[in-house]
Amino acid sequence: DIWRYSDWWGLGAEVRNSQKHLWHWRDWVVESVNHDKGYDQMLREMLAADELYPDDMDRLRATGFLARQYFKFNRTSWLDETIQHTFKAMLGMTFNCAKCHDHKY
């Protein structure tokens, strides 16, 4: 799915561990869809709720989108995967080749 939600992380032979507290983000997604929150507002909250609404604990749950890959403990890998997934899920386009080549977009 476009949200890329999973309670567990690990690939192949890696240890599979629970992503603690990520369910708060899942619940926020479900509640947002059920309350007909606009997709544009959902995107704003997922990408920038900590800056736009720093005191709104309900909206801060949306930033779980950014925490999904943080288990890798490598800031560069985390940023790269977050950018790639954001482009795929929200803009419907890949961005992988732009790391090495001039991108057509």
PDB file of N, CA and C in Angstrom:
ATOM      1  N   ASP A   1       0.829  -1.189   0.000  1.00  0.00           N
ATOM      2  CA  ASP A   1       0.000   0.000   0.000  1.00  0.00           C
ATOM      3  C   ASP A   1       0.873   1.252   0.000  1.00  0.00           C
ATOM      4  N   ILE A   2       0.287   2.374  -0.272  1.00  0.00           N
ATOM      5  CA  ILE A   2       1.098   3.593  -0.354  1.00  0.00           C
ATOM      6  C   ILE A   2       1.630   4.045   0.993  1.00  0.00           C
ATOM      7  N   TRP A   3       1.017   3.607   2.066  1.00  0.00           N
ATOM      8  CA  TRP A   3       1.465   4.060   3.390  1.00  0.00           C
ATOM      9  C   TRP A   3       2.696   3.305   3.857  1.00  0.00           C
ATOM     10  N   ARG A   4       2.904   2.102   3.329  1.00  0.00           N
ATOM     11  CA  ARG A   4       4.073   1.282   3.688  1.00  0.00           C
ATOM     12  C   ARG A   4       4.112   0.999   5.184  1.00  0.00           C
ATOM     13  N   TYR A   5       2.963   0.682   5.750  1.00  0.00           N
ATOM     14  CA  TYR A   5       2.889   0.425   7.184  1.00  0.00           C
ATOM     15  C   TYR A   5       3.241  -1.018   7.490  1.00  0.00           C
ATOM     16  N   SER A   6       4.017  -1.213   8.539  1.00  0.00           N
ATOM     17  CA  SER A   6       4.310  -2.543   9.055  1.00  0.00           C
ATOM     18  C   SER A   6       4.689  -2.413  10.517  1.00  0.00           C
ATOM     19  N   ASP A   7       4.201  -3.335  11.321  1.00  0.00           N
ATOM     20  CA  ASP A   7       4.580  -3.345  12.734  1.00  0.00           C
ATOM     21  C   ASP A   7       5.981  -3.901  12.931  1.00  0.00           C
ATOM     22  N   TRP A   8       6.508  -4.570  11.910  1.00  0.00           N
ATOM     23  CA  TRP A   8       7.785  -5.269  12.041  1.00  0.00           C
ATOM     24  C   TRP A   8       8.766  -4.770  11.003  1.00  0.00           C
ATOM     25  N   TRP A   9      10.039  -4.883  11.308  1.00  0.00           N
ATOM     26  CA  TRP A   9      11.063  -4.533  10.332  1.00  0.00           C
ATOM     27  C   TRP A   9      12.121  -5.612  10.305  1.00  0.00           C
ATOM     28  N   GLY A  10      12.802  -5.685   9.201  1.00  0.00           N
ATOM     29  CA  GLY A  10      13.833  -6.685   8.976  1.00  0.00           C
ATOM     30  C   GLY A  10      13.668  -7.228   7.568  1.00  0.00           C
ATOM     31  N   LEU A  11      14.737  -7.697   6.983  1.00  0.00           N
ATOM     32  CA  LEU A  11      14.676  -8.186   5.612  1.00  0.00           C
ATOM     33  C   LEU A  11      15.479  -9.468   5.522  1.00  0.00           C
ATOM     34  N   GLY A  12      14.912 -10.467   4.906  1.00  0.00           N
ATOM     35  CA  GLY A  12      15.619 -11.732   4.737  1.00  0.00           C
ATOM     36  C   GLY A  12      15.985 -12.346   6.073  1.00  0.00           C
ATOM     37  N   ALA A  13      17.282 -12.557   6.283  1.00  0.00           N
ATOM     38  CA  ALA A  13      17.756 -13.208   7.505  1.00  0.00           C
ATOM     39  C   ALA A  13      17.920 -12.229   8.669  1.00  0.00           C
ATOM     40  N   GLU A  14      17.624 -10.956   8.449  1.00  0.00           N
ATOM     41  CA  GLU A  14      17.747  -9.988   9.538  1.00  0.00           C
ATOM     42  C   GLU A  14      16.779 -10.326  10.663  1.00  0.00           C
ATOM     43  N   VAL A  15      17.134  -9.912  11.840  1.00  0.00           N
ATOM     44  CA  VAL A  15      16.242 -10.081  12.985  1.00  0.00           C
ATOM     45  C   VAL A  15      15.010  -9.216  12.752  1.00  0.00           C
ATOM     46  N   ARG A  16      13.870  -9.746  13.050  1.00  0.00           N
ATOM     47  CA  ARG A  16      12.630  -8.983  12.900  1.00  0.00           C
ATOM     48  C   ARG A  16      12.227  -8.441  14.269  1.00  0.00           C
ATOM     49  N   ASN A  17      12.100  -7.151  14.340  1.00  0.00           N
ATOM     50  CA  ASN A  17      11.748  -6.489  15.586  1.00  0.00           C
ATOM     51  C   ASN A  17      10.509  -5.638  15.395  1.00  0.00           C
ATOM     52  N   SER A  18       9.822  -5.425  16.486  1.00  0.00           N
ATOM     53  CA  SER A  18       8.640  -4.583  16.449  1.00  0.00           C
ATOM     54  C   SER A  18       9.041  -3.117  16.374  1.00  0.00           C
ATOM     55  N   GLN A  19       8.331  -2.356  15.561  1.00  0.00           N
ATOM     56  CA  GLN A  19       8.534  -0.911  15.529  1.00  0.00           C
ATOM     57  C   GLN A  19       7.606  -0.322  16.588  1.00  0.00           C
ATOM     58  N   LYS A  20       8.131  -0.142  17.760  1.00  0.00           N
ATOM     59  CA  LYS A  20       7.321   0.306  18.889  1.00  0.00           C
ATOM     60  C   LYS A  20       6.666   1.649  18.595  1.00  0.00           C
ATOM     61  N   HIS A  21       5.443   1.742  18.969  1.00  0.00           N
ATOM     62  CA  HIS A  21       4.656   2.975  18.894  1.00  0.00           C
ATOM     63  C   HIS A  21       4.277   3.398  17.482  1.00  0.00           C
ATOM     64  N   LEU A  22       4.665   2.649  16.460  1.00  0.00           N
ATOM     65  CA  LEU A  22       4.286   3.036  15.104  1.00  0.00           C
ATOM     66  C   LEU A  22       2.785   2.893  14.886  1.00  0.00           C
ATOM     67  N   TRP A  23       2.138   2.116  15.730  1.00  0.00           N
ATOM     68  CA  TRP A  23       0.693   1.953  15.612  1.00  0.00           C
ATOM     69  C   TRP A  23      -0.041   3.278  15.817  1.00  0.00           C
ATOM     70  N   HIS A  24       0.580   4.232  16.502  1.00  0.00           N
ATOM     71  CA  HIS A  24      -0.045   5.553  16.654  1.00  0.00           C
ATOM     72  C   HIS A  24      -0.243   6.202  15.283  1.00  0.00           C
ATOM     73  N   TRP A  25       0.753   6.039  14.420  1.00  0.00           N
ATOM     74  CA  TRP A  25       0.648   6.580  13.063  1.00  0.00           C
ATOM     75  C   TRP A  25      -0.434   5.851  12.282  1.00  0.00           C
ATOM     76  N   ARG A  26      -0.474   4.528  12.379  1.00  0.00           N
ATOM     77  CA  ARG A  26      -1.512   3.743  11.693  1.00  0.00           C
ATOM     78  C   ARG A  26      -2.899   4.218  12.119  1.00  0.00           C
ATOM     79  N   ASP A  27      -3.088   4.406  13.430  1.00  0.00           N
ATOM     80  CA  ASP A  27      -4.383   4.874  13.919  1.00  0.00           C
ATOM     81  C   ASP A  27      -4.707   6.265  13.383  1.00  0.00           C
ATOM     82  N   TRP A  28      -3.690   7.123  13.284  1.00  0.00           N
ATOM     83  CA  TRP A  28      -3.906   8.463  12.734  1.00  0.00           C
ATOM     84  C   TRP A  28      -4.374   8.369  11.280  1.00  0.00           C
ATOM     85  N   VAL A  29      -3.762   7.489  10.488  1.00  0.00           N
ATOM     86  CA  VAL A  29      -4.162   7.312   9.086  1.00  0.00           C
ATOM     87  C   VAL A  29      -5.617   6.872   9.009  1.00  0.00           C
ATOM     88  N   VAL A  30      -5.982   5.862   9.792  1.00  0.00           N
ATOM     89  CA  VAL A  30      -7.354   5.343   9.778  1.00  0.00           C
ATOM     90  C   VAL A  30      -8.337   6.435  10.188  1.00  0.00           C
ATOM     91  N   GLU A  31      -8.026   7.152  11.265  1.00  0.00           N
ATOM     92  CA  GLU A  31      -8.916   8.223  11.730  1.00  0.00           C
ATOM     93  C   GLU A  31      -9.030   9.335  10.690  1.00  0.00           C
ATOM     94  N   SER A  32      -7.932   9.689  10.056  1.00  0.00           N
ATOM     95  CA  SER A  32      -7.951  10.756   9.053  1.00  0.00           C
ATOM     96  C   SER A  32      -8.821  10.382   7.862  1.00  0.00           C
ATOM     97  N   VAL A  33      -8.699   9.148   7.402  1.00  0.00           N
ATOM     98  CA  VAL A  33      -9.516   8.688   6.283  1.00  0.00           C
ATOM     99  C   VAL A  33     -10.987   8.627   6.696  1.00  0.00           C
ATOM    100  N   ASN A  34     -11.257   8.099   7.885  1.00  0.00           N
ATOM    101  CA  ASN A  34     -12.638   7.988   8.358  1.00  0.00           C
ATOM    102  C   ASN A  34     -13.305   9.342   8.567  1.00  0.00           C
ATOM    103  N   HIS A  35     -12.510  10.362   8.874  1.00  0.00           N
ATOM    104  CA  HIS A  35     -13.060  11.708   9.087  1.00  0.00           C
ATOM    105  C   HIS A  35     -12.987  12.566   7.823  1.00  0.00           C
ATOM    106  N   ASP A  36     -12.715  11.934   6.696  1.00  0.00           N
ATOM    107  CA  ASP A  36     -12.650  12.633   5.405  1.00  0.00           C
ATOM    108  C   ASP A  36     -11.688  13.814   5.405  1.00  0.00           C
ATOM    109  N   LYS A  37     -10.582  13.656   6.101  1.00  0.00           N
ATOM    110  CA  LYS A  37      -9.549  14.694   6.049  1.00  0.00           C
ATOM    111  C   LYS A  37      -8.988  14.689   4.632  1.00  0.00           C
ATOM    112  N   GLY A  38      -8.806  15.820   4.051  1.00  0.00           N
ATOM    113  CA  GLY A  38      -8.297  15.889   2.684  1.00  0.00           C
ATOM    114  C   GLY A  38      -6.897  15.300   2.576  1.00  0.00           C
ATOM    115  N   TYR A  39      -6.622  14.692   1.416  1.00  0.00           N
ATOM    116  CA  TYR A  39      -5.309  14.084   1.191  1.00  0.00           C
ATOM    117  C   TYR A  39      -4.203  15.128   1.282  1.00  0.00           C
ATOM    118  N   ASP A  40      -4.465  16.335   0.793  1.00  0.00           N
ATOM    119  CA  ASP A  40      -3.455  17.393   0.873  1.00  0.00           C
ATOM    120  C   ASP A  40      -3.126  17.736   2.320  1.00  0.00           C
ATOM    121  N   GLN A  41      -4.146  17.756   3.186  1.00  0.00           N
ATOM    122  CA  GLN A  41      -3.902  18.034   4.604  1.00  0.00           C
ATOM    123  C   GLN A  41      -3.162  16.870   5.256  1.00  0.00           C
ATOM    124  N   MET A  42      -3.507  15.655   4.878  1.00  0.00           N
ATOM    125  CA  MET A  42      -2.805  14.493   5.421  1.00  0.00           C
ATOM    126  C   MET A  42      -1.324  14.552   5.058  1.00  0.00           C
ATOM    127  N   LEU A  43      -1.017  14.927   3.825  1.00  0.00           N
ATOM    128  CA  LEU A  43       0.383  15.025   3.404  1.00  0.00           C
ATOM    129  C   LEU A  43       1.123  16.096   4.198  1.00  0.00           C
ATOM    130  N   ARG A  44       0.492  17.245   4.382  1.00  0.00           N
ATOM    131  CA  ARG A  44       1.125  18.304   5.181  1.00  0.00           C
ATOM    132  C   ARG A  44       1.442  17.808   6.580  1.00  0.00           C
ATOM    133  N   GLU A  45       0.501  17.117   7.187  1.00  0.00           N
ATOM    134  CA  GLU A  45       0.708  16.632   8.550  1.00  0.00           C
ATOM    135  C   GLU A  45       1.766  15.536   8.601  1.00  0.00           C
ATOM    136  N   MET A  46       1.768  14.635   7.628  1.00  0.00           N
ATOM    137  CA  MET A  46       2.762  13.560   7.640  1.00  0.00           C
ATOM    138  C   MET A  46       4.176  14.088   7.457  1.00  0.00           C
ATOM    139  N   LEU A  47       4.326  15.098   6.628  1.00  0.00           N
ATOM    140  CA  LEU A  47       5.665  15.601   6.320  1.00  0.00           C
ATOM    141  C   LEU A  47       6.121  16.740   7.224  1.00  0.00           C
ATOM    142  N   ALA A  48       5.186  17.455   7.858  1.00  0.00           N
ATOM    143  CA  ALA A  48       5.617  18.645   8.596  1.00  0.00           C
ATOM    144  C   ALA A  48       4.787  18.983   9.827  1.00  0.00           C
ATOM    145  N   ALA A  49       4.071  18.033  10.398  1.00  0.00           N
ATOM    146  CA  ALA A  49       3.245  18.350  11.569  1.00  0.00           C
ATOM    147  C   ALA A  49       4.071  18.884  12.729  1.00  0.00           C
ATOM    148  N   ASP A  50       5.291  18.406  12.874  1.00  0.00           N
ATOM    149  CA  ASP A  50       6.128  18.877  13.981  1.00  0.00           C
ATOM    150  C   ASP A  50       6.484  20.351  13.834  1.00  0.00           C
ATOM    151  N   GLU A  51       6.519  20.860  12.614  1.00  0.00           N
ATOM    152  CA  GLU A  51       6.802  22.278  12.378  1.00  0.00           C
ATOM    153  C   GLU A  51       5.523  23.109  12.334  1.00  0.00           C
ATOM    154  N   LEU A  52       4.471  22.564  11.742  1.00  0.00           N
ATOM    155  CA  LEU A  52       3.229  23.316  11.584  1.00  0.00           C
ATOM    156  C   LEU A  52       2.361  23.321  12.834  1.00  0.00           C
ATOM    157  N   TYR A  53       2.358  22.215  13.565  1.00  0.00           N
ATOM    158  CA  TYR A  53       1.486  22.067  14.736  1.00  0.00           C
ATOM    159  C   TYR A  53       2.274  21.458  15.902  1.00  0.00           C
ATOM    160  N   PRO A  54       3.316  22.112  16.378  1.00  0.00           N
ATOM    161  CA  PRO A  54       4.198  21.496  17.380  1.00  0.00           C
ATOM    162  C   PRO A  54       3.528  21.154  18.712  1.00  0.00           C
ATOM    163  N   ASP A  55       2.410  21.782  19.014  1.00  0.00           N
ATOM    164  CA  ASP A  55       1.743  21.522  20.291  1.00  0.00           C
ATOM    165  C   ASP A  55       0.506  20.639  20.160  1.00  0.00           C
ATOM    166  N   ASP A  56       0.215  20.168  18.975  1.00  0.00           N
ATOM    167  CA  ASP A  56      -0.969  19.351  18.733  1.00  0.00           C
ATOM    168  C   ASP A  56      -0.566  17.876  18.694  1.00  0.00           C
ATOM    169  N   MET A  57      -0.717  17.207  19.828  1.00  0.00           N
ATOM    170  CA  MET A  57      -0.284  15.812  19.940  1.00  0.00           C
ATOM    171  C   MET A  57      -1.017  14.896  18.957  1.00  0.00           C
ATOM    172  N   ASP A  58      -2.259  15.197  18.659  1.00  0.00           N
ATOM    173  CA  ASP A  58      -3.006  14.373  17.716  1.00  0.00           C
ATOM    174  C   ASP A  58      -2.381  14.439  16.326  1.00  0.00           C
ATOM    175  N   ARG A  59      -2.043  15.630  15.888  1.00  0.00           N
ATOM    176  CA  ARG A  59      -1.437  15.785  14.567  1.00  0.00           C
ATOM    177  C   ARG A  59       0.007  15.304  14.540  1.00  0.00           C
ATOM    178  N   LEU A  60       0.691  15.371  15.646  1.00  0.00           N
ATOM    179  CA  LEU A  60       2.084  14.912  15.681  1.00  0.00           C
ATOM    180  C   LEU A  60       2.200  13.423  15.388  1.00  0.00           C
ATOM    181  N   ARG A  61       1.137  12.671  15.630  1.00  0.00           N
ATOM    182  CA  ARG A  61       1.164  11.238  15.305  1.00  0.00           C
ATOM    183  C   ARG A  61       1.407  11.015  13.819  1.00  0.00           C
ATOM    184  N   ALA A  62       1.033  11.985  12.996  1.00  0.00           N
ATOM    185  CA  ALA A  62       1.194  11.859  11.546  1.00  0.00           C
ATOM    186  C   ALA A  62       2.653  11.724  11.138  1.00  0.00           C
ATOM    187  N   THR A  63       3.559  12.259  11.921  1.00  0.00           N
ATOM    188  CA  THR A  63       4.979  12.197  11.566  1.00  0.00           C
ATOM    189  C   THR A  63       5.545  10.785  11.705  1.00  0.00           C
ATOM    190  N   GLY A  64       4.729   9.843  12.130  1.00  0.00           N
ATOM    191  CA  GLY A  64       5.150   8.446  12.124  1.00  0.00           C
ATOM    192  C   GLY A  64       5.555   8.001  10.730  1.00  0.00           C
ATOM    193  N   PHE A  65       4.998   8.653   9.699  1.00  0.00           N
ATOM    194  CA  PHE A  65       5.398   8.372   8.318  1.00  0.00           C
ATOM    195  C   PHE A  65       6.905   8.527   8.162  1.00  0.00           C
ATOM    196  N   LEU A  66       7.470   9.537   8.809  1.00  0.00           N
ATOM    197  CA  LEU A  66       8.904   9.794   8.699  1.00  0.00           C
ATOM    198  C   LEU A  66       9.733   8.826   9.536  1.00  0.00           C
ATOM    199  N   ALA A  67       9.117   8.214  10.524  1.00  0.00           N
ATOM    200  CA  ALA A  67       9.847   7.320  11.428  1.00  0.00           C
ATOM    201  C   ALA A  67       9.861   5.870  10.961  1.00  0.00           C
ATOM    202  N   ARG A  68       9.153   5.551   9.898  1.00  0.00           N
ATOM    203  CA  ARG A  68       9.027   4.153   9.471  1.00  0.00           C
ATOM    204  C   ARG A  68      10.357   3.475   9.223  1.00  0.00           C
ATOM    205  N   GLN A  69      11.297   4.132   8.603  1.00  0.00           N
ATOM    206  CA  GLN A  69      12.574   3.519   8.242  1.00  0.00           C
ATOM    207  C   GLN A  69      13.704   3.873   9.208  1.00  0.00           C
ATOM    208  N   TYR A  70      13.396   4.535  10.283  1.00  0.00           N
ATOM    209  CA  TYR A  70      14.456   5.055  11.138  1.00  0.00           C
ATOM    210  C   TYR A  70      15.244   3.961  11.860  1.00  0.00           C
ATOM    211  N   PHE A  71      14.734   2.739  11.849  1.00  0.00           N
ATOM    212  CA  PHE A  71      15.416   1.639  12.527  1.00  0.00           C
ATOM    213  C   PHE A  71      16.796   1.371  11.954  1.00  0.00           C
ATOM    214  N   LYS A  72      17.075   1.850  10.790  1.00  0.00           N
ATOM    215  CA  LYS A  72      18.359   1.563  10.155  1.00  0.00           C
ATOM    216  C   LYS A  72      19.516   2.296  10.819  1.00  0.00           C
ATOM    217  N   PHE A  73      19.223   3.299  11.618  1.00  0.00           N
ATOM    218  CA  PHE A  73      20.234   4.055  12.365  1.00  0.00           C
ATOM    219  C   PHE A  73      21.334   4.613  11.473  1.00  0.00           C
ATOM    220  N   ASN A  74      20.998   4.887  10.250  1.00  0.00           N
ATOM    221  CA  ASN A  74      21.925   5.510   9.322  1.00  0.00           C
ATOM    222  C   ASN A  74      21.165   6.658   8.675  1.00  0.00           C
ATOM    223  N   ARG A  75      21.494   7.867   9.062  1.00  0.00           N
ATOM    224  CA  ARG A  75      20.727   9.032   8.619  1.00  0.00           C
ATOM    225  C   ARG A  75      20.658   9.143   7.095  1.00  0.00           C
ATOM    226  N   THR A  76      21.752   8.857   6.420  1.00  0.00           N
ATOM    227  CA  THR A  76      21.767   8.975   4.966  1.00  0.00           C
ATOM    228  C   THR A  76      20.812   7.976   4.327  1.00  0.00           C
ATOM    229  N   SER A  77      20.858   6.722   4.766  1.00  0.00           N
ATOM    230  CA  SER A  77      19.947   5.703   4.224  1.00  0.00           C
ATOM    231  C   SER A  77      18.498   6.052   4.535  1.00  0.00           C
ATOM    232  N   TRP A  78      18.264   6.495   5.752  1.00  0.00           N
ATOM    233  CA  TRP A  78      16.905   6.856   6.153  1.00  0.00           C
ATOM    234  C   TRP A  78      16.363   8.003   5.292  1.00  0.00           C
ATOM    235  N   LEU A  79      17.165   9.053   5.107  1.00  0.00           N
ATOM    236  CA  LEU A  79      16.725  10.185   4.291  1.00  0.00           C
ATOM    237  C   LEU A  79      16.476   9.763   2.847  1.00  0.00           C
ATOM    238  N   ASP A  80      17.386   8.961   2.301  1.00  0.00           N
ATOM    239  CA  ASP A  80      17.250   8.503   0.920  1.00  0.00           C
ATOM    240  C   ASP A  80      15.964   7.707   0.734  1.00  0.00           C
ATOM    241  N   GLU A  81      15.700   6.755   1.615  1.00  0.00           N
ATOM    242  CA  GLU A  81      14.503   5.932   1.485  1.00  0.00           C
ATOM    243  C   GLU A  81      13.233   6.735   1.725  1.00  0.00           C
ATOM    244  N   THR A  82      13.288   7.689   2.642  1.00  0.00           N
ATOM    245  CA  THR A  82      12.119   8.530   2.898  1.00  0.00           C
ATOM    246  C   THR A  82      11.790   9.380   1.676  1.00  0.00           C
ATOM    247  N   ILE A  83      12.802   9.959   1.054  1.00  0.00           N
ATOM    248  CA  ILE A  83      12.583  10.765  -0.151  1.00  0.00           C
ATOM    249  C   ILE A  83      12.044   9.896  -1.283  1.00  0.00           C
ATOM    250  N   GLN A  84      12.654   8.738  -1.489  1.00  0.00           N
ATOM    251  CA  GLN A  84      12.202   7.854  -2.571  1.00  0.00           C
ATOM    252  C   GLN A  84      10.757   7.413  -2.364  1.00  0.00           C
ATOM    253  N   HIS A  85      10.426   7.016  -1.131  1.00  0.00           N
ATOM    254  CA  HIS A  85       9.058   6.553  -0.890  1.00  0.00           C
ATOM    255  C   HIS A  85       8.056   7.699  -0.996  1.00  0.00           C
ATOM    256  N   THR A  86       8.432   8.879  -0.536  1.00  0.00           N
ATOM    257  CA  THR A  86       7.533  10.029  -0.633  1.00  0.00           C
ATOM    258  C   THR A  86       7.201  10.322  -2.090  1.00  0.00           C
ATOM    259  N   PHE A  87       8.205  10.299  -2.951  1.00  0.00           N
ATOM    260  CA  PHE A  87       7.958  10.534  -4.375  1.00  0.00           C
ATOM    261  C   PHE A  87       7.080   9.441  -4.966  1.00  0.00           C
ATOM    262  N   LYS A  88       7.353   8.176  -4.636  1.00  0.00           N
ATOM    263  CA  LYS A  88       6.568   7.075  -5.197  1.00  0.00           C
ATOM    264  C   LYS A  88       5.124   7.117  -4.711  1.00  0.00           C
ATOM    265  N   ALA A  89       4.945   7.285  -3.408  1.00  0.00           N
ATOM    266  CA  ALA A  89       3.615   7.203  -2.819  1.00  0.00           C
ATOM    267  C   ALA A  89       2.766   8.437  -3.085  1.00  0.00           C
ATOM    268  N   MET A  90       3.379   9.592  -3.088  1.00  0.00           N
ATOM    269  CA  MET A  90       2.591  10.818  -3.121  1.00  0.00           C
ATOM    270  C   MET A  90       2.598  11.536  -4.462  1.00  0.00           C
ATOM    271  N   LEU A  91       3.600  11.277  -5.271  1.00  0.00           N
ATOM    272  CA  LEU A  91       3.654  11.915  -6.582  1.00  0.00           C
ATOM    273  C   LEU A  91       3.497  10.910  -7.719  1.00  0.00           C
ATOM    274  N   GLY A  92       3.526   9.618  -7.368  1.00  0.00           N
ATOM    275  CA  GLY A  92       3.350   8.579  -8.374  1.00  0.00           C
ATOM    276  C   GLY A  92       4.499   8.464  -9.351  1.00  0.00           C
ATOM    277  N   MET A  93       5.701   8.790  -8.902  1.00  0.00           N
ATOM    278  CA  MET A  93       6.854   8.705  -9.796  1.00  0.00           C
ATOM    279  C   MET A  93       8.085   8.235  -9.030  1.00  0.00           C
ATOM    280  N   THR A  94       9.008   7.622  -9.747  1.00  0.00           N
ATOM    281  CA  THR A  94      10.253   7.192  -9.120  1.00  0.00           C
ATOM    282  C   THR A  94      11.263   8.330  -9.185  1.00  0.00           C
ATOM    283  N   PHE A  95      12.212   8.255  -8.292  1.00  0.00           N
ATOM    284  CA  PHE A  95      13.209   9.317  -8.205  1.00  0.00           C
ATOM    285  C   PHE A  95      14.604   8.729  -8.037  1.00  0.00           C
ATOM    286  N   ASN A  96      14.706   7.399  -8.105  1.00  0.00           N
ATOM    287  CA  ASN A  96      15.964   6.705  -7.835  1.00  0.00           C
ATOM    288  C   ASN A  96      17.097   7.139  -8.761  1.00  0.00           C
ATOM    289  N   CYS A  97      16.815   7.279 -10.036  1.00  0.00           N
ATOM    290  CA  CYS A  97      17.861   7.584 -11.021  1.00  0.00           C
ATOM    291  C   CYS A  97      18.448   8.977 -10.845  1.00  0.00           C
ATOM    292  N   ALA A  98      17.714   9.860 -10.190  1.00  0.00           N
ATOM    293  CA  ALA A  98      18.168  11.245 -10.047  1.00  0.00           C
ATOM    294  C   ALA A  98      19.398  11.363  -9.150  1.00  0.00           C
ATOM    295  N   LYS A  99      19.711  10.315  -8.420  1.00  0.00           N
ATOM    296  CA  LYS A  99      20.920  10.357  -7.582  1.00  0.00           C
ATOM    297  C   LYS A  99      22.176  10.423  -8.441  1.00  0.00           C
ATOM    298  N   CYS A 100      22.132   9.793  -9.600  1.00  0.00           N
ATOM    299  CA  CYS A 100      23.321   9.714 -10.451  1.00  0.00           C
ATOM    300  C   CYS A 100      23.165  10.437 -11.787  1.00  0.00           C
ATOM    301  N   HIS A 101      21.935  10.700 -12.198  1.00  0.00           N
ATOM    302  CA  HIS A 101      21.678  11.263 -13.526  1.00  0.00           C
ATOM    303  C   HIS A 101      20.797  12.496 -13.406  1.00  0.00           C
ATOM    304  N   ASP A 102      20.820  13.317 -14.444  1.00  0.00           N
ATOM    305  CA  ASP A 102      19.862  14.416 -14.506  1.00  0.00           C
ATOM    306  C   ASP A 102      18.483  13.802 -14.670  1.00  0.00           C
ATOM    307  N   HIS A 103      17.560  14.200 -13.818  1.00  0.00           N
ATOM    308  CA  HIS A 103      16.223  13.621 -13.848  1.00  0.00           C
ATOM    309  C   HIS A 103      15.322  14.435 -14.765  1.00  0.00           C
ATOM    310  N   LYS A 104      14.445  13.756 -15.476  1.00  0.00           N
ATOM    311  CA  LYS A 104      13.583  14.453 -16.431  1.00  0.00           C
ATOM    312  C   LYS A 104      12.541  15.329 -15.748  1.00  0.00           C
ATOM    313  N   TYR A 105      12.329  15.170 -14.436  1.00  0.00           N
ATOM    314  CA  TYR A 105      11.375  15.999 -13.710  1.00  0.00           C
ATOM    315  C   TYR A 105      12.110  17.007 -12.881  1.00  0.00           C
TER     316      TYR A 105
END
